[in-house]
Short mmCIF file of C-alpha atoms and ligand atoms in Angstrom, two decimals:
data_model
loop_
_atom_site.label_atom_id
_atom_site.label_comp_id
_atom_site.label_asym_id
_atom_site.label_seq_id
_atom_site.Cartn_x
_atom_site.Cartn_y
_atom_site.Cartn_z
CA MET A 287 15.86 -117.42 -162.25
CA ARG A 288 17.81 -114.47 -161.20
CA TYR A 289 18.61 -115.91 -157.71
CA LEU A 290 20.44 -118.85 -159.27
CA ASP A 291 23.41 -116.21 -159.70
CA ILE A 292 23.60 -116.25 -155.87
CA ASP A 293 26.21 -118.66 -154.30
CA PRO A 294 24.12 -121.69 -152.86
CA VAL A 295 25.50 -120.91 -149.38
CA ASP A 296 24.22 -117.27 -149.36
CA ARG A 297 21.04 -118.73 -150.69
CA ALA A 298 20.61 -120.96 -147.67
CA GLN A 299 21.58 -118.01 -145.44
CA ILE A 300 18.58 -116.12 -146.66
CA ILE A 301 16.40 -118.96 -145.56
CA ILE A 302 18.04 -119.57 -142.22
CA GLU A 303 17.70 -115.81 -141.45
CA ALA A 304 13.79 -116.60 -141.42
CA LEU A 305 14.31 -119.26 -138.86
CA PRO A 306 14.10 -117.17 -135.61
CA TYR A 307 11.09 -115.36 -136.89
CA ILE A 308 9.44 -118.49 -138.12
CA LYS A 309 9.80 -120.04 -134.46
CA ARG A 310 8.79 -116.80 -132.82
CA PHE A 311 5.68 -116.29 -134.85
CA ASN A 312 4.52 -120.00 -134.91
CA GLY A 313 0.85 -120.23 -134.00
CA SER A 314 0.28 -116.29 -133.86
CA ILE A 315 -2.28 -114.36 -135.37
CA MET A 316 -1.55 -111.37 -137.82
CA VAL A 317 -4.07 -109.02 -139.09
CA ILE A 318 -2.96 -107.51 -142.40
CA LYS A 319 -4.74 -104.75 -144.07
CA TYR A 320 -4.45 -105.05 -148.05
CA GLY A 321 -5.01 -102.00 -149.90
CA GLY A 322 -3.80 -99.38 -152.42
CA HIS A 323 -1.49 -100.17 -155.35
CA ALA A 324 -0.92 -103.73 -153.97
CA MET A 325 -4.47 -104.39 -154.82
CA LEU A 326 -4.36 -103.05 -158.30
CA ASP A 327 -1.12 -104.33 -159.93
CA GLU A 328 -1.09 -107.88 -161.56
CA GLY A 329 2.30 -109.02 -160.10
CA LEU A 330 1.73 -107.44 -156.81
CA LYS A 331 -1.73 -109.05 -156.36
CA GLU A 332 0.03 -112.43 -157.19
CA GLY A 333 2.93 -111.68 -154.88
CA PHE A 334 0.51 -110.82 -151.91
CA ALA A 335 -1.40 -114.12 -152.30
CA LEU A 336 1.66 -116.13 -152.23
CA ASP A 337 3.09 -114.27 -149.28
CA ILE A 338 -0.20 -114.91 -147.39
CA THR A 339 -0.22 -118.74 -148.38
CA LEU A 340 3.53 -119.03 -147.24
CA LEU A 341 2.68 -117.32 -143.93
CA ARG A 342 -0.11 -119.89 -143.21
CA TYR A 343 2.14 -122.71 -144.17
CA VAL A 344 4.97 -121.84 -141.73
CA GLY A 345 2.24 -121.84 -138.92
CA ILE A 346 1.12 -118.32 -138.74
CA LYS A 347 -2.41 -117.58 -138.85
CA PRO A 348 -2.92 -114.49 -141.18
CA ILE A 349 -6.40 -112.62 -141.39
CA VAL A 350 -6.72 -110.26 -144.28
CA VAL A 351 -8.82 -107.02 -144.09
CA HIS A 352 -9.25 -105.36 -147.49
CA GLY A 353 -9.88 -102.01 -148.88
CA GLY A 354 -11.25 -101.23 -152.26
CA GLY A 355 -11.43 -97.33 -152.89
CA PRO A 356 -10.44 -96.90 -156.63
CA GLN A 357 -12.74 -99.77 -157.82
CA ILE A 358 -15.81 -98.26 -155.86
CA GLY A 359 -15.34 -94.84 -157.60
CA LYS A 360 -15.12 -96.60 -160.98
CA LEU A 361 -18.37 -98.69 -160.66
CA LEU A 362 -20.08 -95.64 -159.29
CA LYS A 363 -19.30 -93.65 -162.38
CA GLU A 364 -20.17 -96.57 -164.84
CA LEU A 365 -23.54 -96.84 -163.06
CA SER A 366 -23.90 -93.02 -163.12
CA VAL A 367 -24.74 -92.72 -159.43
CA GLU A 368 -24.70 -89.11 -158.66
CA PRO A 369 -22.24 -88.23 -155.97
CA HIS A 370 -23.54 -86.04 -153.20
CA PHE A 371 -21.10 -83.91 -151.08
CA VAL A 372 -21.60 -82.02 -147.83
CA ASP A 373 -18.82 -79.46 -147.19
CA GLY A 374 -16.60 -81.23 -149.68
CA LEU A 375 -17.17 -84.69 -148.22
CA ARG A 376 -18.80 -87.33 -149.98
CA VAL A 377 -22.03 -88.68 -148.52
CA THR A 378 -22.76 -92.34 -148.64
CA ASP A 379 -26.55 -92.52 -149.63
CA GLU A 380 -28.31 -96.02 -149.94
CA ARG A 381 -27.78 -96.37 -153.64
CA THR A 382 -23.93 -95.50 -153.25
CA MET A 383 -23.92 -98.04 -150.40
CA ASP A 384 -25.33 -100.80 -152.70
CA VAL A 385 -22.49 -100.31 -154.99
CA VAL A 386 -19.87 -100.07 -152.21
CA GLU A 387 -21.14 -103.42 -150.96
CA MET A 388 -21.31 -105.06 -154.35
CA VAL A 389 -17.82 -104.05 -155.09
CA LEU A 390 -16.27 -104.84 -151.64
CA THR A 391 -17.93 -107.93 -150.61
CA GLY A 392 -19.00 -109.09 -153.74
CA GLN A 393 -16.17 -108.59 -156.28
CA ILE A 394 -12.87 -107.76 -154.51
CA ASN A 395 -13.22 -110.06 -151.61
CA LYS A 396 -13.85 -112.96 -153.88
CA GLU A 397 -11.06 -112.00 -156.14
CA ILE A 398 -8.65 -112.18 -153.28
CA VAL A 399 -10.16 -115.41 -152.06
CA THR A 400 -9.53 -116.81 -155.60
CA ARG A 401 -5.87 -115.68 -155.62
CA ILE A 402 -5.20 -117.20 -152.31
CA THR A 403 -6.77 -120.22 -153.41
CA MET A 404 -4.62 -120.53 -156.44
CA ALA A 405 -1.64 -120.01 -154.43
CA GLY A 406 -2.53 -123.15 -152.39
CA GLY A 407 -4.20 -121.48 -149.33
CA ARG A 408 -7.80 -121.93 -148.08
CA ALA A 409 -9.18 -118.74 -147.86
CA VAL A 410 -12.73 -117.87 -146.69
CA GLY A 411 -14.20 -114.45 -147.75
CA ILE A 412 -16.60 -112.89 -145.04
CA SER A 413 -17.76 -109.32 -144.33
CA GLY A 414 -18.08 -107.68 -141.10
CA LYS A 415 -21.80 -108.54 -141.25
CA ASP A 416 -20.96 -112.38 -141.12
CA ALA A 417 -21.27 -113.80 -137.45
CA SER A 418 -21.73 -110.11 -136.37
CA LEU A 419 -17.98 -109.90 -136.75
CA ILE A 420 -18.22 -106.01 -136.90
CA VAL A 421 -21.32 -104.09 -135.27
CA ALA A 422 -21.13 -100.57 -136.79
CA LYS A 423 -22.54 -97.36 -135.90
CA ARG A 424 -23.14 -94.26 -137.76
CA LEU A 425 -19.87 -92.21 -138.06
CA LEU A 426 -20.62 -88.44 -137.29
CA TYR A 427 -17.64 -86.60 -138.84
CA LYS A 428 -16.33 -83.88 -136.64
CA LYS A 429 -15.63 -80.55 -138.35
CA ARG A 430 -13.60 -78.13 -136.61
CA LEU A 431 -14.82 -74.61 -136.68
CA SER A 432 -12.99 -71.43 -136.87
CA ASP A 433 -14.42 -70.27 -133.44
CA GLY A 434 -12.80 -73.49 -131.82
CA GLY A 435 -16.17 -75.41 -131.77
CA VAL A 436 -17.05 -78.64 -133.60
CA GLU A 437 -19.78 -79.32 -135.94
CA GLU A 438 -20.99 -82.92 -136.49
CA ILE A 439 -21.59 -83.72 -140.03
CA ASP A 440 -23.74 -86.86 -141.16
CA LEU A 441 -22.04 -88.56 -144.05
CA GLY A 442 -24.79 -91.12 -144.28
CA LEU A 443 -23.84 -94.74 -144.33
CA VAL A 444 -20.20 -94.27 -143.14
CA GLY A 445 -19.88 -96.31 -139.98
CA GLU A 446 -17.40 -96.75 -137.16
CA VAL A 447 -16.66 -99.88 -135.21
CA GLN A 448 -19.18 -100.19 -132.28
CA GLU A 449 -18.35 -103.96 -131.23
CA ILE A 450 -16.28 -106.84 -132.64
CA ARG A 451 -17.29 -110.36 -132.00
CA PRO A 452 -14.00 -112.19 -133.05
CA ASP A 453 -15.10 -115.83 -132.38
CA ILE A 454 -15.69 -116.42 -136.02
CA LEU A 455 -12.14 -115.37 -136.89
CA PHE A 456 -10.58 -117.54 -134.14
CA LYS A 457 -12.64 -120.52 -135.39
CA LEU A 458 -11.70 -120.07 -139.08
CA ALA A 459 -8.00 -119.47 -138.30
CA ASP A 460 -7.70 -122.43 -135.81
CA ALA A 461 -9.23 -124.80 -138.45
CA GLY A 462 -6.57 -123.63 -140.90
CA PHE A 463 -8.52 -121.33 -143.03
CA ILE A 464 -7.34 -117.88 -144.12
CA PRO A 465 -10.21 -115.30 -143.22
CA VAL A 466 -10.50 -112.34 -145.85
CA VAL A 467 -12.73 -109.74 -144.30
CA SER A 468 -14.46 -106.94 -146.38
CA PRO A 469 -15.05 -103.61 -144.21
CA VAL A 470 -18.94 -103.54 -144.62
CA ALA A 471 -21.01 -104.04 -141.29
CA SER A 472 -24.43 -103.98 -140.18
CA GLY A 473 -25.64 -101.37 -137.66
CA VAL A 474 -27.93 -102.19 -134.87
CA ASP A 475 -30.50 -100.39 -136.96
CA GLY A 476 -30.16 -103.27 -139.69
CA LYS A 477 -28.67 -100.83 -142.30
CA SER A 478 -25.22 -101.59 -143.99
CA TYR A 479 -22.30 -99.16 -143.23
CA ASN A 480 -18.94 -98.82 -145.03
CA LEU A 481 -16.20 -98.65 -142.61
CA ASN A 482 -12.63 -97.52 -143.01
CA ALA A 483 -10.39 -100.61 -143.80
CA ASP A 484 -7.48 -99.44 -141.56
CA THR A 485 -9.57 -98.82 -138.40
CA ALA A 486 -11.58 -102.10 -139.09
CA ALA A 487 -8.24 -103.95 -139.27
CA GLY A 488 -7.07 -102.28 -136.10
CA HIS A 489 -10.09 -103.21 -134.08
CA ILE A 490 -10.00 -106.70 -135.29
CA ALA A 491 -6.39 -106.94 -134.23
CA MET A 492 -7.22 -105.66 -130.83
CA ALA A 493 -10.12 -107.90 -130.33
CA LEU A 494 -7.97 -111.00 -131.27
CA LYS A 495 -5.02 -109.65 -129.46
CA ALA A 496 -2.98 -110.30 -132.52
CA ARG A 497 0.64 -110.48 -132.64
CA LYS A 498 0.87 -108.08 -135.19
CA LEU A 499 -1.07 -105.47 -137.13
CA ILE A 500 0.43 -104.79 -140.60
CA LEU A 501 -0.97 -102.06 -142.70
CA LEU A 502 0.18 -102.11 -146.53
CA THR A 503 0.19 -98.58 -148.02
CA ASP A 504 1.39 -96.51 -151.07
CA THR A 505 4.16 -95.13 -149.19
CA GLN A 506 7.67 -96.37 -148.02
CA GLY A 507 6.48 -96.14 -144.58
CA VAL A 508 6.86 -93.54 -141.91
CA LEU A 509 9.42 -90.91 -143.08
CA ASP A 510 11.61 -88.36 -141.03
CA GLY A 511 12.03 -84.80 -141.55
CA ASP A 512 14.67 -85.46 -144.55
CA ARG A 513 11.92 -87.91 -146.22
CA ARG A 514 14.11 -90.86 -145.22
CA LEU A 515 12.42 -93.99 -143.93
CA ILE A 516 12.24 -94.57 -140.26
CA SER A 517 12.83 -98.31 -139.80
CA SER A 518 11.55 -98.48 -135.95
CA LEU A 519 9.56 -96.27 -133.93
CA THR A 520 8.28 -96.43 -130.31
CA LYS A 521 4.94 -94.98 -129.25
CA SER A 522 6.71 -91.86 -127.62
CA GLU A 523 8.86 -91.15 -130.72
CA ALA A 524 5.67 -91.46 -132.96
CA GLU A 525 3.76 -89.01 -130.89
CA ARG A 526 6.59 -86.47 -130.75
CA LEU A 527 6.97 -86.54 -134.50
CA MET A 528 3.28 -86.05 -135.00
CA GLN A 529 3.29 -83.11 -132.65
CA MET A 530 6.38 -81.58 -134.62
CA GLY A 531 4.41 -82.06 -137.91
CA VAL A 532 7.03 -84.45 -139.32
CA ILE A 533 4.31 -87.11 -139.51
CA LYS A 534 1.48 -85.53 -141.32
CA GLY A 535 -1.50 -85.65 -143.57
CA GLY A 536 -2.81 -89.07 -144.27
CA MET A 537 0.01 -90.75 -142.30
CA ILE A 538 -1.48 -89.51 -139.10
CA PRO A 539 -4.55 -91.64 -138.86
CA LYS A 540 -2.45 -94.66 -139.90
CA VAL A 541 -0.03 -94.17 -137.06
CA GLN A 542 -2.68 -93.49 -134.65
CA CYS A 543 -4.54 -96.62 -135.64
CA CYS A 544 -1.25 -98.48 -135.09
CA LEU A 545 -0.74 -97.02 -131.51
CA ASP A 546 -4.35 -97.60 -130.56
CA ALA A 547 -3.66 -101.32 -131.54
CA LEU A 548 -0.47 -101.37 -129.42
CA GLN A 549 -2.26 -99.80 -126.41
CA ASN A 550 -4.89 -102.60 -126.68
CA GLY A 551 -2.68 -105.62 -126.44
CA VAL A 552 -1.27 -105.89 -130.17
CA LYS A 553 2.65 -106.67 -129.80
CA LYS A 554 3.93 -104.78 -132.93
CA ALA A 555 2.54 -102.83 -135.63
CA HIS A 556 4.09 -102.34 -139.10
CA ILE A 557 3.53 -99.78 -142.11
CA LEU A 558 4.84 -101.17 -145.16
CA ASP A 559 5.12 -100.29 -148.95
CA GLY A 560 2.67 -102.40 -150.74
CA ARG A 561 4.34 -101.27 -153.89
CA ILE A 562 7.29 -103.52 -153.00
CA LYS A 563 6.77 -107.02 -154.35
CA HIS A 564 6.85 -109.49 -151.13
CA ALA A 565 7.17 -106.62 -148.56
CA LEU A 566 5.38 -108.74 -146.04
CA LEU A 567 7.78 -111.77 -146.32
CA LEU A 568 10.62 -109.28 -146.24
CA GLU A 569 9.47 -107.37 -143.14
CA LEU A 570 8.56 -110.21 -141.15
CA PHE A 571 11.43 -112.73 -142.06
CA SER A 572 14.35 -110.56 -141.99
CA ASP A 573 16.24 -108.79 -139.15
CA SER A 574 16.14 -105.21 -140.82
CA GLY A 575 12.66 -105.27 -142.57
CA VAL A 576 11.73 -103.06 -145.35
CA GLY A 577 9.11 -100.64 -143.92
CA THR A 578 8.43 -99.10 -140.35
CA GLU A 579 7.88 -101.20 -137.10
CA ILE A 580 6.04 -99.44 -134.40
CA VAL A 581 6.29 -100.73 -130.69
CA LEU A 582 5.13 -99.50 -127.48
CA GLU A 583 8.69 -99.56 -125.91
CA ARG A 584 11.99 -100.80 -127.63
CA GLU A 585 13.24 -104.13 -126.82
CA LYS A 586 10.09 -105.32 -125.31
CA GLU A 587 9.54 -108.06 -128.02
CA HIS A 588 12.84 -109.73 -127.36
CA GLU A 589 11.84 -110.77 -123.74
CA ASP A 590 9.89 -113.69 -125.38
CA TYR A 591 12.66 -114.49 -127.71
CA VAL A 592 13.13 -118.30 -127.97
N1 LIG B 1051 11.27 -109.54 -138.82
C1 LIG B 1051 11.11 -108.95 -137.63
C2 LIG B 1051 9.59 -108.67 -137.14
O1 LIG B 1051 8.86 -108.88 -138.00
C3 LIG B 1051 11.87 -107.50 -137.49
C4 LIG B 1051 11.16 -106.36 -138.48
C5 LIG B 1051 12.11 -105.19 -138.45
N2 LIG B 1051 11.37 -104.03 -139.25
C6 LIG B 1051 11.85 -102.94 -139.15
N3 LIG B 1051 11.22 -102.11 -140.09
N4 LIG B 1051 12.88 -102.30 -138.67
O2 LIG B 1051 9.26 -108.42 -136.04
#
């Protein structure tokens, strides 16, 4: 193995750098959104399962919330389910939702559970439906009109979070299990809804008052105007960068999701590059990390440094 070239004292130093974080995070809940490339590549999948299992064994309570976009599209195509669009946006009808649920809760969820189990962790796969973990309501997409008005568009069985009942997660995590959550939920109307996995993870993190919300993405993290990684951001800095248009496109809802979580009791949020193997470990157990950390105010976390 390559690390055997490293001087043993340096190797020990790498492990020792983790000690203050292992102490600090002992017993804390961390909600990790797993998605994108990290869910497609063989080596990354294995790395993720090992990281999650390691977190559990150093006393952290990880909760995984996963996505599943590309796999859903593939099966819809194979089953020749005709896509419907309104204004360029895909509408989730009942047949599509059946496939979404099959892939997310049936296939992807169980694959993640199997991998964590193989790594030695005791994963339990559930969906938002189980024990009413997530109660959903229909999401009406708000389209901005040129006259400044808003039109609400019904996208079918796409939901947003109405309520979280987190007790099942506390029970599982406290008993030593690693919950793996698929972002499918029931509405009060009894229908199944597909939820955005980032926002589902954010709401779960808030309801649990998790220590961290960690989003694994297919980008380096939040980038500055010169496309260099910003290692650390406060809420006000993030808001300014969004106003200036430096944080843009698909990164805006991710950053917003992190800010909402921070505003509601989560201590720190991280946006990480899921394409880096062991990004989770590198971020959590080193001083400088590998992605972007977002906090309400700087230095806040060091107050409870033990
Ligand atoms: N390991 C520490 C933590 O998880 C610090 C991470 C710093 N990360 C960064 N992107 N600057 O809180």
